[in-house]
PDB file of C-alpha atoms in Angstrom:
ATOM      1  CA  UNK A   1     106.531 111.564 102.458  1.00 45.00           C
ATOM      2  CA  UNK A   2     104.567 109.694 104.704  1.00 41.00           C
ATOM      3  CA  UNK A   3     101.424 109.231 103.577  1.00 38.00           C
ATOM      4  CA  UNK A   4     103.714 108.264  99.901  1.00 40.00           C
ATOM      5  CA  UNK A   5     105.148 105.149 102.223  1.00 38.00           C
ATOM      6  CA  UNK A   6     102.277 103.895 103.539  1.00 36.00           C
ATOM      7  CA  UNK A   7     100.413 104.118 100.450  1.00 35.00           C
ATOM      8  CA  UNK A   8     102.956 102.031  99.105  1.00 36.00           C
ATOM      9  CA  UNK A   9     103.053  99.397 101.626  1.00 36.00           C
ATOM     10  CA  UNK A  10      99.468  99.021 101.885  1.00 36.00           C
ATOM     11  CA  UNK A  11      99.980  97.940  97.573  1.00 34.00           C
ATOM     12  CA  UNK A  12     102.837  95.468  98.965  1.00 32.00           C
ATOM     13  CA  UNK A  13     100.074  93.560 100.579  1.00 38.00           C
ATOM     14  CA  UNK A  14      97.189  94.152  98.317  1.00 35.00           C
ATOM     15  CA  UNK A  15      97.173  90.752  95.555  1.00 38.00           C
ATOM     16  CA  UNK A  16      95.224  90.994  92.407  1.00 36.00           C
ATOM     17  CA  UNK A  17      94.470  87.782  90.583  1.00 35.00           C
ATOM     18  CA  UNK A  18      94.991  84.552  90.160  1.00 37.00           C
ATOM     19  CA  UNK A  19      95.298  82.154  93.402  1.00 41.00           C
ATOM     20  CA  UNK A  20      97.229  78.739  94.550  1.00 41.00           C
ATOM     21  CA  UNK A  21      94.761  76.403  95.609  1.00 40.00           C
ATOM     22  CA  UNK A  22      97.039  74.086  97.103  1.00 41.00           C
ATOM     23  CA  UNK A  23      95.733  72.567 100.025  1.00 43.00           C
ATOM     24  CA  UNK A  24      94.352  74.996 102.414  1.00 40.00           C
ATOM     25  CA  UNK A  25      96.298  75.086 106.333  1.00 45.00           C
ATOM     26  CA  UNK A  26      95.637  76.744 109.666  1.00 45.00           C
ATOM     27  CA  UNK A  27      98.208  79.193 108.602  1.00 48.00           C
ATOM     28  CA  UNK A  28      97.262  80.604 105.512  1.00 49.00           C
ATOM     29  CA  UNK A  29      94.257  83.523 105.305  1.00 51.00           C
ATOM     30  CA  UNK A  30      91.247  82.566 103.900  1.00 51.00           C
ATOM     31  CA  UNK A  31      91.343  85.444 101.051  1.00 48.00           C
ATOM     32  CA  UNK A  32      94.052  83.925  99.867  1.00 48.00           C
ATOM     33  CA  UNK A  33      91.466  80.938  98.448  1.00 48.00           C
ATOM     34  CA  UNK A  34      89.804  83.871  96.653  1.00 51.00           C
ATOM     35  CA  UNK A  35      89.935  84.499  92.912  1.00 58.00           C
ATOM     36  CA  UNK A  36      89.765  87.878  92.963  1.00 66.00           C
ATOM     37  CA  UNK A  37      91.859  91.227  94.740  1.00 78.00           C
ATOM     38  CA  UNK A  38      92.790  90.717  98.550  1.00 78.00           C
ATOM     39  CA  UNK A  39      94.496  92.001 101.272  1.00 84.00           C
ATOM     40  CA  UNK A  40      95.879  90.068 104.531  1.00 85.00           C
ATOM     41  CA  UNK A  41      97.815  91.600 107.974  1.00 86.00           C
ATOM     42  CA  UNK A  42     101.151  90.538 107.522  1.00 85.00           C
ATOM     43  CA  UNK A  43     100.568  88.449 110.695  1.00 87.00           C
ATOM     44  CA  UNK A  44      97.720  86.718 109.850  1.00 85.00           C
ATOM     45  CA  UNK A  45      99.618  83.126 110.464  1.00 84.00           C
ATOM     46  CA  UNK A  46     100.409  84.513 114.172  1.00 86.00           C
ATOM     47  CA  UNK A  47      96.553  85.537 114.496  1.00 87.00           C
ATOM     48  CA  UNK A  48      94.688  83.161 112.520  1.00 87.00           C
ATOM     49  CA  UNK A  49      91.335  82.504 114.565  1.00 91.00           C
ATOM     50  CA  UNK A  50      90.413  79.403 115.902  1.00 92.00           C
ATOM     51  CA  UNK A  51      86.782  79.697 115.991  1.00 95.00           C
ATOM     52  CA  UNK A  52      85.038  81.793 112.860  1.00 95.00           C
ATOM     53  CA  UNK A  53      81.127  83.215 112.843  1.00 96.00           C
ATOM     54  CA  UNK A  54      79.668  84.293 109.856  1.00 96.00           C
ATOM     55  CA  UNK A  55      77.542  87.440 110.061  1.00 97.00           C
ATOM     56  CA  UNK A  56      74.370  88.161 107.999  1.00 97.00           C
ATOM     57  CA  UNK A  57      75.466  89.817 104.866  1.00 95.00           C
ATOM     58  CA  UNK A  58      74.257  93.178 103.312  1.00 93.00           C
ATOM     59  CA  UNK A  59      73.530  94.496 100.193  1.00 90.00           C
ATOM     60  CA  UNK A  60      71.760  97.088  98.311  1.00 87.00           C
ATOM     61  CA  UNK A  61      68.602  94.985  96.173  1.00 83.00           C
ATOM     62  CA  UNK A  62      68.815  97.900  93.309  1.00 82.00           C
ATOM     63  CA  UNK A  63      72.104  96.823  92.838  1.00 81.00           C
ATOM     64  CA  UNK A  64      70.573  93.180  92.064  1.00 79.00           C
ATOM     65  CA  UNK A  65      69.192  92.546  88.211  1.00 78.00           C
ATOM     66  CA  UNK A  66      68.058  89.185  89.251  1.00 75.00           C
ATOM     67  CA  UNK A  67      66.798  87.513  92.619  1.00 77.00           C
ATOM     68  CA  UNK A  68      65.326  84.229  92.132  1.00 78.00           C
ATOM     69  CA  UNK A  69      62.047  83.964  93.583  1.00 81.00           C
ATOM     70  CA  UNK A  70      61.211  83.565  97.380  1.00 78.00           C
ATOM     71  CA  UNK A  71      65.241  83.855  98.065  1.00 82.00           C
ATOM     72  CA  UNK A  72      67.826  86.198  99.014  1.00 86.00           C
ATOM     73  CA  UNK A  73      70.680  86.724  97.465  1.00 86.00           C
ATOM     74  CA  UNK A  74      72.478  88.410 100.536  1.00 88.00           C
ATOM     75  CA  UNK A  75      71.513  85.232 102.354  1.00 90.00           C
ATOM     76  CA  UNK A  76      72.470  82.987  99.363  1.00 88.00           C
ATOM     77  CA  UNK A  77      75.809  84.088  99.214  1.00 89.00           C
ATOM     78  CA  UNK A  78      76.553  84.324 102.909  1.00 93.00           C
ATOM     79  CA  UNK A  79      75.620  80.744 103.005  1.00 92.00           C
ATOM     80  CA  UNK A  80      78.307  80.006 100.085  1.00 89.00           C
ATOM     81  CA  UNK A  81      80.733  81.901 101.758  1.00 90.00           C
ATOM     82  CA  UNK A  82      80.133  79.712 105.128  1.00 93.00           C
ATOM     83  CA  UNK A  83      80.072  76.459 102.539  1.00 90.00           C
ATOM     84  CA  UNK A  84      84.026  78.067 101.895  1.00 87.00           C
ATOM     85  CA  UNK A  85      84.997  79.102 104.954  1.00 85.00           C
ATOM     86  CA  UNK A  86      83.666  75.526 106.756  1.00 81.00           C
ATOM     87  CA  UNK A  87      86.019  73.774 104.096  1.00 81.00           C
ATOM     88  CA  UNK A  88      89.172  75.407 105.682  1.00 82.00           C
ATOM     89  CA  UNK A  89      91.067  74.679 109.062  1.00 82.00           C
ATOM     90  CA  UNK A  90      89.282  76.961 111.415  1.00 85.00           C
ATOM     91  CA  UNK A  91      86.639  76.183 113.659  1.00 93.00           C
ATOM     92  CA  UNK A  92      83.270  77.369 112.342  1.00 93.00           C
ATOM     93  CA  UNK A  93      79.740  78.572 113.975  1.00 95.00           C
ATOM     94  CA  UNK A  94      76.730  77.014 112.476  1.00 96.00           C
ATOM     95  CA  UNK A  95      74.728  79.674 110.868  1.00 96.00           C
ATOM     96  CA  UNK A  96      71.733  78.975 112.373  1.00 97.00           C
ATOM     97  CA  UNK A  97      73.767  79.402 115.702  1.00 97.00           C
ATOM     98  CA  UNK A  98      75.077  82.649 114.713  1.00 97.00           C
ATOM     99  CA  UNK A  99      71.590  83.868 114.212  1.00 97.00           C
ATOM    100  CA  UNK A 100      70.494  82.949 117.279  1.00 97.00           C
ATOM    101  CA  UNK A 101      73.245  84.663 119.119  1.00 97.00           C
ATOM    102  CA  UNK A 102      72.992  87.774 117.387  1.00 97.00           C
ATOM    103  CA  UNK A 103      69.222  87.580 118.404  1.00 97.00           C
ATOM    104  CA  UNK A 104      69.698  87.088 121.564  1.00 96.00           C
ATOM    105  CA  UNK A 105      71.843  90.544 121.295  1.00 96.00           C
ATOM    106  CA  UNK A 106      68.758  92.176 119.143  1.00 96.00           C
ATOM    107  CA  UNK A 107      71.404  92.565 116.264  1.00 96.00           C
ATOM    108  CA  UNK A 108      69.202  90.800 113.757  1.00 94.00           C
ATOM    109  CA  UNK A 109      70.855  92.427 110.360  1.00 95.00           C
ATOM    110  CA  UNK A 110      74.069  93.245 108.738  1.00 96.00           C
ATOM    111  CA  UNK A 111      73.982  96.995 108.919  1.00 96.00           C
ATOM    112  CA  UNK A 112      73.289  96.245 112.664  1.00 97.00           C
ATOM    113  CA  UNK A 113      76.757  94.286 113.012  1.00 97.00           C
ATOM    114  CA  UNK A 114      78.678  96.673 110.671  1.00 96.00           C
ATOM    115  CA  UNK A 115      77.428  99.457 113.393  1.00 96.00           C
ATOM    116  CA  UNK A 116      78.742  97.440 116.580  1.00 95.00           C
ATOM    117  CA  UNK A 117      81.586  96.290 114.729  1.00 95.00           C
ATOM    118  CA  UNK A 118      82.469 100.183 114.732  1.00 95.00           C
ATOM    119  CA  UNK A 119      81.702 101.097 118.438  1.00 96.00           C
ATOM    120  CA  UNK A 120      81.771  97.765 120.111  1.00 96.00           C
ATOM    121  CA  UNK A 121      83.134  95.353 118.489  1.00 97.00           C
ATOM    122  CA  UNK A 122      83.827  93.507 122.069  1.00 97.00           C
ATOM    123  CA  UNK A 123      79.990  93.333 122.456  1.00 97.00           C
ATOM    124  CA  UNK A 124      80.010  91.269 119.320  1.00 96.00           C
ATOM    125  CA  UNK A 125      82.840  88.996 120.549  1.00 97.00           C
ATOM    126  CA  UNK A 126      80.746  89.087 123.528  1.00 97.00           C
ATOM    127  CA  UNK A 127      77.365  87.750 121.793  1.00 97.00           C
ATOM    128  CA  UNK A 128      79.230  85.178 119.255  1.00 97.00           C
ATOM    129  CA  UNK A 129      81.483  83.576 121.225  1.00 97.00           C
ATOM    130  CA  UNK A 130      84.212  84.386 118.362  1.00 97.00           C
ATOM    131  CA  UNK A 131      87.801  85.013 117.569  1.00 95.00           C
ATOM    132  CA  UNK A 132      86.893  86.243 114.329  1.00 96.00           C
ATOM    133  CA  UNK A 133      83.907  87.844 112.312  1.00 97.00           C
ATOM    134  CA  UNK A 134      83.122  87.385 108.815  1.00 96.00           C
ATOM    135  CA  UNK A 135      81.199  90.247 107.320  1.00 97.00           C
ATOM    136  CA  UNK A 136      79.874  90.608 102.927  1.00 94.00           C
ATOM    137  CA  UNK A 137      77.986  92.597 100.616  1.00 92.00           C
ATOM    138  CA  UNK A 138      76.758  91.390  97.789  1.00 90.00           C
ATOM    139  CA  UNK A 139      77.705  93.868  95.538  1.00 87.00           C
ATOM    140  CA  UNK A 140      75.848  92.599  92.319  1.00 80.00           C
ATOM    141  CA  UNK A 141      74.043  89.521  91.681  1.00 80.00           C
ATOM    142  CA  UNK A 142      72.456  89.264  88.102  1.00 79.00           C
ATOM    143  CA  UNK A 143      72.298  86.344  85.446  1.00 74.00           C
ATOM    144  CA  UNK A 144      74.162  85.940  82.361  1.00 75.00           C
ATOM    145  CA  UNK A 145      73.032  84.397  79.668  1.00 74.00           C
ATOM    146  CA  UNK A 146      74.709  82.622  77.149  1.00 75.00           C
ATOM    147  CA  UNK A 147      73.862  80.547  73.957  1.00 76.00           C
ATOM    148  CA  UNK A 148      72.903  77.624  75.595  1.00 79.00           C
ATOM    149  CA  UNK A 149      71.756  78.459  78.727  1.00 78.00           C
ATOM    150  CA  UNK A 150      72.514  81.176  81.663  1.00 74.00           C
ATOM    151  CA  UNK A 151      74.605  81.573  84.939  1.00 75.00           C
ATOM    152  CA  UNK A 152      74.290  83.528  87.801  1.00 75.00           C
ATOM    153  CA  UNK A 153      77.395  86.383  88.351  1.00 76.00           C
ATOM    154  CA  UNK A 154      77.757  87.738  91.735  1.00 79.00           C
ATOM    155  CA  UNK A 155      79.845  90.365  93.312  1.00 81.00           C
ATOM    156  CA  UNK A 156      80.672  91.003  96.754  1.00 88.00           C
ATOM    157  CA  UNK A 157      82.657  92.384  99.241  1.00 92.00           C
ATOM    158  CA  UNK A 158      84.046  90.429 102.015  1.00 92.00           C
ATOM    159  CA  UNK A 159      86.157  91.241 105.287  1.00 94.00           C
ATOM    160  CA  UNK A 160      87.254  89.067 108.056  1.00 94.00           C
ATOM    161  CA  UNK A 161      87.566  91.095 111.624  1.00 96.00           C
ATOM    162  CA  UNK A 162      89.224  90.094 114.532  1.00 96.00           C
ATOM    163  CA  UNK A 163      87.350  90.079 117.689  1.00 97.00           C
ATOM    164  CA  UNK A 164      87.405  91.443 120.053  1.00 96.00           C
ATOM    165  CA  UNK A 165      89.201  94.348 118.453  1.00 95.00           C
ATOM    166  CA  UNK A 166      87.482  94.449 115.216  1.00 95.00           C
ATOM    167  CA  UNK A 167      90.858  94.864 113.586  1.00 94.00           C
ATOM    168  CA  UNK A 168      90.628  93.765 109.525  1.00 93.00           C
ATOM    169  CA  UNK A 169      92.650  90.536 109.296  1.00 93.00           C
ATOM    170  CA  UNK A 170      91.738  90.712 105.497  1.00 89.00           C
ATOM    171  CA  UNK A 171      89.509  92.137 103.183  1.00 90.00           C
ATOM    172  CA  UNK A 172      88.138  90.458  99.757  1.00 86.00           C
ATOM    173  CA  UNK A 173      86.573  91.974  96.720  1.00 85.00           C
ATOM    174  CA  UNK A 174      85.320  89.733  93.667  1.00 75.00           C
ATOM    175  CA  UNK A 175      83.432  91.525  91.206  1.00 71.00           C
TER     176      UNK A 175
END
């Protein structure tokens, strides 16, 4: 049955686990970097972007047992994930640039780029200038703690669009 064969080829792509952190190169997706469960296009070496924004990132607070005072852990984690993403081969916006552009727009939150990601995701291209858009939730951020001392665990959702289509090149979950 159809839907039986597609079901099954969207688990051929979908990688739980462990990663190789060889060297990173222009040709490999960035999920693949990620400890956690992943999914890439097939061709992502074919359309790996050359110049990468990183969008505000969402989240729902009640979801959050811990936020350390006077920051954001949406905003925390996005600028981790930029801290990643500016280590590998792709050409990267500055955050503060991204912001700017997306202000220009009046798109000044992630729910606001999710929404023109769905009905106009060439707007977006548009306003950053971008092959490709990086998009998160934080799904959980909350501290640990352990005999002798505590950590910080944090969950979240991440998917990398292409622009101007708004296609998924790959989608990241680490909980």
């Amino acid at each position: 049955d159809g839907q039986e064969q597609e079901r099954q080829n969207s688990d051929t792509i979908l990688q739980t686990g462990e990663t190789d952190q060889n060297e990173p190169s222009s040709q490999d997706p960035p999920a693949t970097l990620f400890n956690g469960q992943y999914q890439v296009v097939d061709d992502f070496a074919a359309r790996a972007p050359r110049l990468l924004a990183v969008a505000p990132f969402g989240g729902d607070p009640s979801d959050w047992s811990f936020v350390p005072e006077g920051l954001s852990p949406d905003a925390l984690v996005r600028r981790s994930a930029y801290g990643q993403m500016a280590a590998l081969p792709f050409q990267d916006l500055e955050l503060h640039e991204v912001d700017a552009r997306l202000a220009e727009g009046e798109v000044t939150s992630a729910s606001q780029v999710e929404a023109l990601l769905k009905k106009n995701p060439a707007r977006l291209h548009d306003l950053l200038g971008a092959d490709a858009v990086l998009t998160g939730t934080v799904t959980h951020f909350d501290r640990v703690y352990l005999v002798l001392g505590s950590q910080v665990a944090v969950g979240c959702e991440l998917t990398l669009h292409a622009l101007p289509s708004g296609e998924v090149l790959w989608r990241a979950v680490h909980v």
